XYZ file of C-alpha atoms in Angstrom:
727
model
C 68.273 36.374 110.538
C 66.007 33.629 109.230
C 66.976 31.148 106.505
C 65.592 28.628 105.422
C 70.630 15.282 97.691
C 72.345 13.711 97.043
C 75.580 13.665 95.000
C 75.773 10.053 94.045
C 73.225 8.995 91.395
C 71.721 5.600 92.075
C 71.898 2.978 89.360
C 68.732 2.897 87.276
C 68.072 -0.664 88.428
C 67.290 0.678 91.887
C 64.593 2.981 90.635
C 60.949 2.020 90.789
C 59.500 2.723 87.361
C 56.106 4.259 86.804
C 54.923 1.002 85.291
C 56.081 -0.939 88.352
C 54.358 1.518 90.686
C 51.092 1.186 88.793
C 51.395 -2.607 88.771
C 52.100 -2.767 92.505
C 49.154 -0.554 93.269
C 46.862 -2.488 90.909
C 47.763 -5.828 92.480
C 47.251 -4.507 95.991
C 43.888 -2.888 95.239
C 42.745 -5.955 93.300
C 43.642 -8.183 96.239
C 41.799 -5.905 98.662
C 38.781 -5.647 96.365
C 38.610 -9.424 96.010
C 38.730 -9.848 99.749
C 36.043 -7.227 100.112
C 33.729 -9.036 97.677
C 34.293 -12.497 99.100
C 33.750 -11.358 102.666
C 30.730 -9.106 102.206
C 28.155 -11.807 102.880
C 29.886 -12.646 106.163
C 30.423 -9.073 107.322
C 27.432 -9.081 109.627
C 28.154 -12.386 111.314
C 31.407 -12.052 113.247
C 31.214 -14.424 116.204
C 33.179 -14.920 119.410
C 35.869 -16.882 117.594
C 36.417 -13.920 115.268
C 36.743 -11.528 118.206
C 39.342 -13.777 119.813
C 41.241 -13.972 116.532
C 41.092 -10.194 116.279
C 42.865 -9.791 119.634
C 45.486 -12.377 118.680
C 46.181 -10.566 115.401
C 46.488 -7.021 116.736
C 47.828 -7.479 120.265
C 48.730 -4.800 122.803
C 51.695 -3.288 120.927
C 49.384 -2.191 118.098
C 47.216 -0.041 120.365
C 47.161 3.703 119.755
C 45.618 6.696 121.534
C 46.691 9.711 119.445
C 43.844 9.242 116.929
C 40.940 9.847 119.344
C 42.361 10.178 122.860
C 41.209 6.640 123.744
C 43.339 3.500 123.342
C 42.199 1.307 120.474
C 43.582 -1.050 117.868
C 45.669 0.742 115.249
C 43.767 -1.159 112.555
C 40.438 0.241 113.778
C 41.635 3.721 114.722
C 40.065 6.477 112.575
C 43.437 7.558 111.169
C 46.419 6.330 109.169
C 48.970 5.742 111.899
C 52.272 4.115 112.839
C 53.384 2.930 116.288
C 57.057 2.525 117.218
C 57.884 0.990 120.606
C 60.956 1.338 122.803
C 61.966 -2.188 121.779
C 61.709 -1.245 118.081
C 63.957 1.762 118.710
C 66.494 -0.338 120.583
C 66.639 -2.994 117.866
C 67.182 -0.539 115.006
C 70.068 1.109 116.888
C 68.619 4.614 116.675
C 70.177 7.228 118.966
C 67.976 10.198 118.019
C 64.284 10.790 117.323
C 64.909 11.733 113.686
C 66.527 8.372 112.913
C 63.342 6.700 114.146
C 60.973 8.941 112.191
C 62.789 8.245 108.925
C 61.337 4.698 109.067
C 57.701 5.931 109.005
C 55.895 5.563 105.638
C 55.409 8.875 103.833
C 57.597 10.829 106.282
C 61.059 12.081 105.338
C 63.413 14.050 107.585
C 65.112 16.716 105.464
C 67.514 19.343 106.874
C 67.541 23.117 107.285
C 70.849 24.840 106.523
C 70.778 26.480 109.993
C 71.989 23.906 112.505
C 70.689 21.082 110.293
C 67.352 21.396 112.123
C 64.936 18.653 110.990
C 62.343 19.390 108.318
C 59.548 16.847 108.767
C 58.234 16.318 105.245
C 54.933 14.425 105.053
C 53.329 13.406 101.750
C 55.039 16.153 99.763
C 54.362 18.976 102.243
C 57.734 20.672 102.727
C 58.687 24.024 104.253
C 61.814 25.385 105.898
C 60.806 24.931 109.543
C 58.065 22.285 109.010
C 55.444 24.117 111.124
C 52.819 21.959 109.388
C 53.708 18.975 111.623
C 52.613 19.025 115.259
C 54.969 17.390 117.761
C 53.562 16.401 121.162
C 55.486 15.220 124.200
C 53.107 13.402 126.524
C 50.166 14.979 124.706
C 51.426 18.584 125.001
C 52.504 20.635 121.943
C 56.094 21.876 121.955
C 55.506 24.395 119.156
C 57.357 27.702 119.467
C 55.720 31.000 118.500
C 58.761 32.484 116.763
C 59.013 30.157 113.746
C 56.177 27.722 114.469
C 58.726 24.908 114.824
C 60.119 22.917 117.761
C 62.800 25.584 118.367
C 65.603 26.547 115.996
C 68.065 25.307 118.608
C 66.414 21.896 118.669
C 69.621 19.856 118.776
C 67.832 16.523 118.449
C 66.046 14.374 121.017
C 67.621 11.239 122.548
C 65.528 8.078 122.628
C 66.326 6.149 125.818
C 63.562 7.924 127.749
C 60.959 7.287 125.022
C 58.388 4.541 125.682
C 56.623 4.785 122.311
C 56.039 7.073 119.358
C 52.678 7.353 117.603
C 52.565 9.066 114.223
C 49.488 10.142 112.270
C 49.815 11.103 108.613
C 47.066 13.511 107.649
C 45.107 16.306 109.342
C 44.451 16.276 113.090
C 43.233 19.808 113.850
C 39.760 18.574 114.801
C 41.359 17.214 117.991
C 44.699 18.977 118.382
C 44.146 22.371 116.763
C 46.883 24.457 115.163
C 49.800 22.798 113.345
C 48.170 19.315 113.340
C 48.163 19.901 109.597
C 50.173 17.367 107.601
C 50.666 15.036 110.558
C 51.019 14.549 114.300
C 54.056 13.047 116.048
C 53.166 11.995 119.593
C 56.098 11.068 121.861
C 55.293 9.259 125.114
C 58.119 9.172 127.650
C 58.736 6.320 130.071
C 56.649 6.125 133.232
C 57.576 4.276 136.460
C 55.841 1.197 135.025
C 58.141 1.260 131.976
C 61.383 1.217 133.992
C 61.654 -2.149 135.710
C 65.362 -1.868 136.563
C 67.770 0.991 137.104
C 69.834 1.311 133.930
C 73.171 3.068 133.426
C 74.628 3.274 129.932
C 77.411 4.817 127.884
C 78.074 5.211 124.172
C 81.061 6.420 122.163
C 81.734 6.746 118.482
C 82.565 8.810 115.434
C 83.021 12.587 115.521
C 84.233 12.442 119.122
C 80.724 11.519 120.261
C 80.150 10.686 123.930
C 76.748 9.733 125.358
C 75.513 8.607 128.746
C 72.141 7.833 130.339
C 70.511 6.826 133.618
C 66.962 5.464 133.997
C 65.563 4.759 137.455
C 62.208 4.241 139.169
C 61.019 3.782 142.746
C 57.953 3.911 144.976
C 57.551 6.408 147.799
C 54.548 5.083 149.683
C 51.614 5.392 147.267
C 53.655 7.528 144.877
C 55.491 5.922 141.956
C 58.374 7.964 140.549
C 60.730 7.743 137.580
C 63.823 9.746 136.637
C 65.682 9.712 133.317
C 68.856 11.601 132.493
C 70.541 11.637 129.074
C 73.758 13.428 128.068
C 75.142 13.880 124.554
C 78.288 15.645 123.373
C 79.749 15.582 119.865
C 81.895 17.562 117.465
C 79.329 16.689 114.797
C 79.788 15.227 111.348
C 82.270 17.263 109.314
C 81.386 16.737 105.660
C 82.747 19.601 103.552
C 80.957 22.234 101.489
C 82.875 23.305 98.379
C 81.148 26.654 97.751
C 78.748 28.845 99.741
C 76.933 32.204 99.612
C 80.155 34.091 100.364
C 81.783 32.422 97.353
C 79.219 34.237 95.179
C 79.873 37.565 96.916
C 83.640 37.115 96.473
C 83.144 36.604 92.747
C 80.903 39.676 92.500
C 83.049 42.109 94.527
C 86.570 40.759 94.088
C 87.029 39.718 97.734
C 88.438 36.529 99.232
C 86.408 36.085 102.410
C 84.679 32.716 101.954
C 85.592 29.867 104.312
C 84.615 27.322 101.664
C 85.741 24.692 101.018
C 85.125 23.898 104.663
C 83.174 21.604 107.022
C 79.679 22.137 108.354
C 79.475 23.281 111.988
C 77.457 20.695 113.943
C 78.888 20.523 117.449
C 76.433 19.799 120.284
C 76.292 19.429 124.055
C 72.854 18.280 125.227
C 71.348 17.430 128.591
C 67.840 15.934 128.818
C 66.252 15.295 132.226
C 62.719 14.017 132.887
C 60.865 13.336 136.145
C 57.548 11.494 136.429
C 55.483 10.986 139.616
C 52.070 9.318 139.946
C 49.816 9.408 143.006
C 46.308 7.925 142.704
C 44.527 10.047 140.047
C 47.292 12.672 139.829
C 50.367 12.664 137.625
C 53.165 15.255 137.684
C 55.874 15.455 135.031
C 58.764 17.875 134.608
C 61.559 18.121 132.105
C 64.656 20.031 131.034
C 66.175 20.084 127.556
C 69.443 22.018 127.810
C 71.401 22.796 124.647
C 74.915 24.276 124.582
C 77.783 24.553 122.063
C 75.197 24.414 119.249
C 76.893 24.871 115.870
C 75.002 26.621 113.098
C 75.379 23.958 110.407
C 75.958 25.525 107.011
C 75.405 29.072 108.329
C 72.320 31.183 108.804
C 72.742 32.743 105.326
C 74.392 29.646 103.800
C 77.817 31.164 104.454
C 80.117 28.937 106.517
C 81.064 30.012 110.036
C 82.951 27.822 112.512
C 82.791 30.491 115.234
C 79.096 30.820 116.043
C 77.500 28.855 118.902
C 73.894 28.938 120.076
C 72.255 27.790 123.323
C 68.753 26.943 124.498
C 66.964 25.973 127.700
C 63.546 24.342 127.503
C 61.844 23.728 130.843
C 58.417 22.176 131.181
C 56.004 20.729 133.696
C 52.482 19.368 133.549
C 49.983 18.277 136.180
C 47.275 15.870 135.063
C 44.176 14.699 136.911
C 42.498 11.652 135.380
C 39.435 10.021 136.914
C 37.957 7.183 134.893
C 35.077 6.671 137.356
C 34.129 10.235 138.258
C 30.479 9.331 137.717
C 28.623 6.613 135.906
C 29.588 6.664 132.195
C 31.953 9.638 132.646
C 35.764 9.752 132.303
C 37.398 13.101 133.124
C 40.886 14.509 132.406
C 42.136 17.943 133.467
C 45.640 19.034 132.507
C 47.675 22.129 133.326
C 51.021 22.590 131.556
C 53.823 25.141 131.240
C 56.777 25.423 128.851
C 59.573 27.999 128.988
C 61.912 28.039 125.999
C 64.771 30.179 124.722
C 66.985 30.715 121.686
C 70.230 32.323 122.870
C 73.584 33.240 121.331
C 76.732 31.919 123.042
C 79.248 33.148 120.444
C 78.560 35.833 117.841
C 76.381 34.821 114.910
C 78.496 35.805 111.918
C 76.093 36.078 108.992
C 78.913 36.695 106.497
C 82.626 36.282 107.352
C 85.335 38.888 107.896
C 86.036 41.049 104.878
C 82.622 40.669 103.259
C 81.581 43.445 100.871
C 77.815 43.902 100.520
C 76.997 46.464 97.834
C 79.971 48.609 98.860
C 79.538 48.180 102.615
C 82.647 46.450 103.970
C 82.534 44.524 107.271
C 86.143 43.916 108.437
C 84.968 41.696 111.327
C 82.160 40.104 109.394
C 78.454 40.952 109.325
C 77.229 40.070 112.835
C 73.699 39.801 114.209
C 72.769 38.170 117.501
C 68.986 37.651 117.780
C 67.610 36.042 120.944
C 64.024 35.030 121.712
C 62.505 33.921 125.033
C 59.038 32.342 125.155
C 56.626 30.833 127.663
C 53.545 28.750 126.962
C 50.713 28.000 129.412
C 47.842 25.612 128.699
C 44.710 24.410 130.486
C 42.841 21.492 128.902
C 39.683 19.739 130.068
C 38.252 16.707 128.273
C 35.738 14.036 129.126
C 34.391 10.820 127.631
C 30.720 9.908 127.995
C 29.533 6.364 127.227
C 25.960 6.554 128.475
C 24.397 6.297 125.017
C 24.231 2.896 123.396
C 26.734 2.491 120.531
C 28.162 5.989 121.117
C 31.371 7.102 122.759
C 31.281 10.873 123.043
C 34.229 13.102 123.871
C 33.977 16.780 124.777
C 36.864 19.137 125.358
C 37.721 22.783 125.887
C 40.806 24.731 126.776
C 42.829 27.908 126.915
C 46.334 28.673 125.662
C 48.554 31.681 126.321
C 51.826 31.962 124.409
C 54.163 34.862 125.110
C 57.363 36.126 123.557
C 58.305 37.894 126.763
C 61.846 38.967 125.904
C 63.626 39.829 122.659
C 67.321 40.735 122.577
C 69.544 41.721 119.687
C 72.972 43.215 119.150
C 74.497 43.690 115.706
C 77.015 45.728 113.708
C 74.656 46.909 110.967
C 71.369 48.702 110.472
C 68.852 48.720 107.638
C 68.613 51.813 105.426
C 64.852 52.656 105.486
C 65.044 54.079 101.950
C 66.870 51.247 100.183
C 66.447 48.308 102.541
C 70.185 47.603 102.308
C 72.406 46.906 105.333
C 74.695 49.734 106.492
C 77.782 49.002 108.597
C 77.843 50.532 112.093
C 81.602 50.192 112.508
C 83.569 47.523 114.327
C 81.554 47.466 117.564
C 78.325 45.608 118.211
C 75.346 47.804 119.094
C 72.629 46.550 121.457
C 69.283 47.444 119.831
C 67.100 45.482 122.294
C 63.913 47.401 123.074
C 64.553 49.960 120.313
C 62.726 50.464 116.998
C 65.680 48.758 115.283
C 65.113 45.363 116.911
C 64.120 42.462 114.630
C 60.930 41.465 116.507
C 58.536 42.991 119.036
C 57.501 41.248 122.230
C 53.886 40.087 122.357
C 51.486 37.250 123.053
C 48.914 34.981 121.432
C 45.804 33.631 123.133
C 43.657 30.747 121.959
C 40.311 29.539 123.297
C 38.894 26.359 121.864
C 36.241 23.685 122.195
C 35.691 20.373 120.409
C 33.308 17.439 120.266
C 33.887 13.925 118.950
C 31.547 10.969 118.550
C 32.538 7.362 117.864
C 29.299 5.791 116.706
C 28.990 2.041 116.083
C 25.816 2.490 114.070
C 25.813 -1.030 112.591
C 27.686 -4.118 113.642
C 31.257 -3.952 112.277
C 30.782 -0.353 111.100
C 31.925 2.692 113.062
C 31.608 6.362 112.172
C 33.863 8.805 113.992
C 33.123 12.460 113.472
C 34.274 15.582 115.228
C 34.584 19.343 114.992
C 36.796 21.861 116.743
C 36.441 25.627 117.026
C 39.495 27.809 117.741
C 39.509 31.540 118.423
C 42.912 33.272 118.249
C 43.625 36.744 119.557
C 45.825 37.792 116.622
C 44.383 36.309 113.417
C 40.787 35.268 114.117
C 38.906 31.989 114.350
C 38.863 28.655 112.519
C 36.450 25.715 112.326
C 37.824 22.256 111.493
C 35.778 19.064 110.964
C 36.792 15.445 110.535
C 34.969 12.211 109.651
C 36.113 8.605 109.483
C 34.154 5.549 108.403
C 35.757 2.275 109.558
C 34.471 -1.083 108.323
C 35.687 -4.294 109.979
C 35.075 -6.311 106.846
C 36.408 -9.470 108.501
C 38.445 -10.191 111.593
C 41.597 -9.862 109.440
C 40.602 -6.969 107.128
C 39.704 -3.380 107.988
C 38.854 -0.579 105.562
C 38.758 3.138 106.323
C 37.482 6.188 104.504
C 38.807 9.394 106.106
C 38.206 13.111 105.618
C 39.810 15.932 107.558
C 40.428 19.658 107.489
C 43.268 21.346 109.341
C 44.969 24.718 109.718
C 48.425 26.098 110.387
C 48.659 29.421 112.229
C 51.125 32.085 111.001
C 54.285 32.216 113.089
C 55.387 35.395 114.859
C 58.259 35.763 112.387
C 55.857 35.558 109.432
C 53.594 38.139 111.035
C 55.972 40.625 112.614
C 59.666 40.212 111.766
C 61.266 43.524 110.675
C 64.586 45.303 110.148
C 65.819 42.328 108.180
C 67.387 42.789 104.720
C 66.077 39.418 103.528
C 62.538 38.918 104.915
C 59.721 41.053 106.336
C 56.597 39.932 108.204
C 52.986 40.646 107.296
C 50.394 41.149 110.108
C 47.516 40.532 107.673
C 48.290 36.865 107.015
C 45.568 34.212 107.128
C 46.206 30.679 108.427
C 47.054 27.960 105.944
C 44.341 25.354 105.326
C 44.289 21.778 104.067
C 41.504 19.377 103.087
C 42.438 15.714 102.883
C 40.704 12.512 101.739
C 42.139 9.031 102.444
C 41.240 5.400 101.761
C 43.105 2.834 103.879
C 43.247 -0.975 104.048
C 44.707 -3.086 106.874
C 44.906 -6.777 105.978
C 46.369 -9.593 108.099
C 45.913 -12.788 106.071
C 47.750 -14.895 108.643
C 48.968 -14.249 112.165
C 52.522 -13.455 111.070
C 51.777 -11.067 108.180
C 50.355 -7.560 108.009
C 49.770 -5.645 104.773
C 48.698 -2.025 104.566
C 47.693 0.276 101.736
C 46.851 3.972 102.151
C 45.662 6.124 99.246
C 45.397 9.885 99.763
C 44.667 13.194 98.089
C 44.780 16.714 99.519
C 44.431 20.410 98.698
C 46.671 22.870 100.571
C 45.731 26.524 100.190
C 46.741 29.971 101.480
C 50.349 28.748 101.674
C 52.508 31.262 103.536
C 55.619 32.086 101.528
C 58.088 34.946 101.323
C 57.405 36.714 98.021
C 60.015 38.983 96.423
C 59.268 42.690 96.846
C 58.657 44.661 93.655
C 61.174 47.472 93.211
C 63.000 46.686 96.466
C 65.271 44.036 97.927
C 64.065 41.244 100.176
C 60.764 39.397 100.432
C 57.528 39.803 102.403
C 55.392 37.002 103.844
C 52.228 36.439 101.801
C 49.428 33.896 101.473
C 50.546 32.796 98.046
C 49.666 29.728 96.039
C 48.141 26.294 96.465
C 49.428 22.752 96.379
C 47.544 19.660 95.282
C 48.865 16.235 96.190
C 47.970 12.593 95.764
C 49.715 9.300 96.304
C 49.830 6.049 98.234
C 51.785 4.179 100.900
C 52.283 0.410 101.068
C 53.438 -1.412 104.204
C 54.589 -4.938 105.005
C 55.335 -6.581 108.359
C 56.231 -10.278 108.106
C 57.413 -12.502 110.943
C 59.020 -15.109 108.718
C 60.044 -17.367 111.614
C 60.290 -16.999 115.363
C 63.760 -15.526 114.823
C 63.426 -13.526 111.579
C 61.276 -10.432 110.933
C 61.077 -8.510 107.670
C 59.368 -5.133 107.358
C 59.245 -2.337 104.842
C 57.232 0.379 103.220
C 57.046 2.173 99.895
C 55.643 5.699 99.524
C 54.745 7.588 96.382
C 53.405 11.122 96.127
C 52.740 13.430 93.202
C 52.262 17.028 94.337
C 52.129 20.196 92.289
C 52.253 23.872 93.175
C 49.769 26.302 91.607
C 50.734 29.977 92.099
C 48.000 32.569 92.683
C 49.202 34.626 89.717
C 48.105 31.929 87.278
C 51.582 30.991 86.103
C 52.242 27.405 85.121
C 51.945 24.744 87.782
C 55.089 22.856 88.801
C 56.153 19.861 90.836
C 56.327 20.569 94.557
C 59.932 21.281 95.471
C 62.340 19.317 97.680
C 60.018 16.563 98.911
C 60.831 13.023 97.696
C 58.271 11.635 95.275
C 59.334 8.103 96.203
C 60.701 6.514 99.371
C 61.525 2.889 100.038
C 62.439 1.505 103.455
C 63.371 -2.129 104.092
C 64.498 -3.778 107.342
C 65.389 -7.312 108.401
C 65.803 -8.352 112.049
C 67.357 -11.692 113.002
C 67.533 -13.053 116.560
C 70.040 -15.853 117.059
C 71.654 -17.848 119.877
C 68.973 -16.407 122.197
C 71.102 -13.436 123.285
C 72.006 -11.823 119.939
C 70.077 -9.779 117.378
C 71.162 -8.068 114.192
C 69.098 -5.583 112.183
C 69.967 -4.239 108.773
C 67.934 -1.495 107.155
C 68.132 0.537 103.991
C 66.430 3.829 103.179
C 66.046 4.997 99.575
C 65.108 8.631 98.869
C 64.241 9.396 95.250
C 62.936 12.049 92.862
C 63.171 15.471 94.520
C 62.372 18.371 92.227
C 63.787 21.875 92.550
C 61.734 25.011 93.127
C 60.542 26.717 89.945
C 63.013 29.594 90.484
C 65.929 27.197 91.021
C 67.786 26.415 87.785
C 69.833 23.547 89.231
C 69.126 19.976 88.181
C 66.958 17.812 90.419
C 68.384 16.784 93.769
C 70.296 13.511 93.472
C 68.787 10.288 94.828
C 70.486 8.369 97.594
C 70.399 5.078 99.486
C 71.736 4.675 103.020
C 72.194 1.336 104.779
C 72.557 0.885 108.562
C 73.559 -2.192 110.539
C 73.154 -2.853 114.292
C 74.411 -5.858 116.263
C 73.077 -6.158 119.815
C 73.710 -8.548 122.686
C 71.495 -8.934 125.765
C 72.509 -11.449 128.401
C 70.135 -14.188 129.517
C 69.658 -12.674 132.960
C 69.057 -9.199 131.503
C 71.682 -7.501 133.678
C 73.703 -5.962 130.884
C 73.652 -5.330 127.185
C 75.959 -4.087 124.433
C 75.637 -2.988 120.827
C 77.646 -1.858 117.829
C 75.941 0.220 115.149
C 77.246 1.345 111.768
C 75.346 4.161 110.087
C 75.650 4.658 106.320
C 77.537 1.386 106.010
C 78.622 1.928 102.391
C 79.562 5.608 102.883
C 76.970 6.862 100.379
C 77.129 10.504 99.297
C 73.736 11.579 100.674
C 72.542 15.196 100.497
C 69.492 17.278 101.345
C 68.441 20.319 99.283
C 69.900 23.719 100.085
C 67.944 26.960 99.617
C 66.472 27.707 96.199
C 68.991 30.535 95.700
C 71.631 27.886 95.087
C 74.105 29.635 97.390
C 75.373 26.156 98.273
C 75.275 24.651 94.765
C 75.977 21.058 95.802
C 73.361 20.940 98.601
C 73.773 19.968 102.250
C 75.942 16.872 102.791
C 74.767 14.290 105.306
C 77.101 12.208 107.415
C 79.307 9.592 105.797
C 80.021 6.259 107.434
C 80.008 6.390 111.247
C 80.264 3.762 113.964
C 79.062 3.694 117.577
C 79.493 1.239 120.446
C 77.430 1.179 123.638
C 77.164 -0.669 126.923
C 74.426 -0.557 129.553
C 74.101 -2.198 132.950
C 70.844 -2.922 134.796
C 70.508 -3.538 138.516
């Protein structure tokens, strides 16, 4: 049941030529090198005035904790990171997490054909469910066992309850373990301190979209509490697909079953609730992400279906004890968390529509399969900081994780012939195969015990070495050992340089290990985890108070890539550790406060990655990931109560997979515009946002089979208006 742009070519004047890229990089490195040389003799003599200037330059909004677990300046953090605040999100007019992440250098949000689930593509690392990117909510992973993703029925994440987002590009397994591979996305939700007034808001717009939210906080004696509630309902964008997988089957078998041309199926009804309570050293948080009426996008097998609907409930809680003064020089945190998550079928999942003929097997009511997976995840983490040694800040941690697929359900109207591997029709009725040998996945669990150590060592004035190692022992595929090291040099109060090395791993998902009775893909219990080694050189330069420049240069080797490899002499594919990928590139960033009312920001990313198959065949460009991305934004505040932000996102140069004979995916540029008004007394606000202002034909790559030849269309022009009241 598993499955895995853009049509308008941009004018050549919009492209960044190779010569221009080289020139930009040369100028930036030359500038940084010159600064390095001129400041070397002063590097050991930073005085009190420099320290004060340092605070003025970086400020509180540029503090980050995801890199080490301790808050520190983003410029000095031993990682390449981006911080996005609630105010940033509000100004850009984003309504969903993915719209925010698309602004991060080197990160592109592609789309899966099933439900248009996000594919977080970092520095050329692309795969169908993006299990190589770890997503944390309040420091806790939300990874599912089944596909290693956030849940197939993700349905997006609203942003009103988000206080800040911290993103690391590059490995993070030395701290966070599995899936902190290509990057870490850390989402911090709003605490009682972040909600100063009760807020009620509504939004309406294109595609019959209706949103509402409530944010409130209070104090009950010594306990501070916060509650956020967000509701979202939409018919979903309805761009049309001209041909699909069933179109091919119709041509092969003389049928007329395809629903193409037809629109994608992206309806949603979401409810997100979060509760936060703090009492002295204790903090309790609970949440519900409820998904209903979830349309399956372009179809699970890239065959259109307007009938299917999925559902999901994700319930979580965590209890955290944090004592910063437990004993002299010791800071202790203990956290217990629980997550229960499901992938359920509301209306039959029609893999291929009524009348489909598959190798002589006719399905009058369509080929139907209804897989459901229920999981629970329990975690206990203990970590402590020790500052008793001069110039050292040590962190120790250990923990235990238990993940369980505790229920698997499936009903379908076909079975798999054990001799041929082809589907055989079971007649018109659905047959419940739950708990039988014919089910697609067995129930089971995964346990993980781990320990890590980290040392931030200021061994010389203005130099800091951060090193760490983490050991993980998994019950189903063995153990891993992942180191990291970061050398940070505060060359001057306005220039920081970093040299970073890290190793990370990605554990095989349950589907990759154990899926069965599927005509397309089969699991392999002998898989090894994927591994990556990464090296980075980063510069953070703030020549004046209003300007920040950044340059990050990286290279990596990704090995033991888990892919589904075609079976010899039989249909379908089996999961294998197959091939390597080598990547290199750079990211440039600019933040410029031109005046007190005008801000300009942007970033340019370039990556060159190539795949090298294990069988020694010719190497090829890594598929589907953009080689170039350009993001530009301008924010203007005027008449004290108004702001307008315009932003444009260019996505360029996406190659096809080696087995895909189609031409490269088309480039696209999308421009958004948001006008916002906030009254002087802060009691109400309003905004109008236009997404894809010029109605660009933007598309993300479909599967390499080319079953949808023209790729997956993104939304055309859309408009939204909102109003919120604070009291």
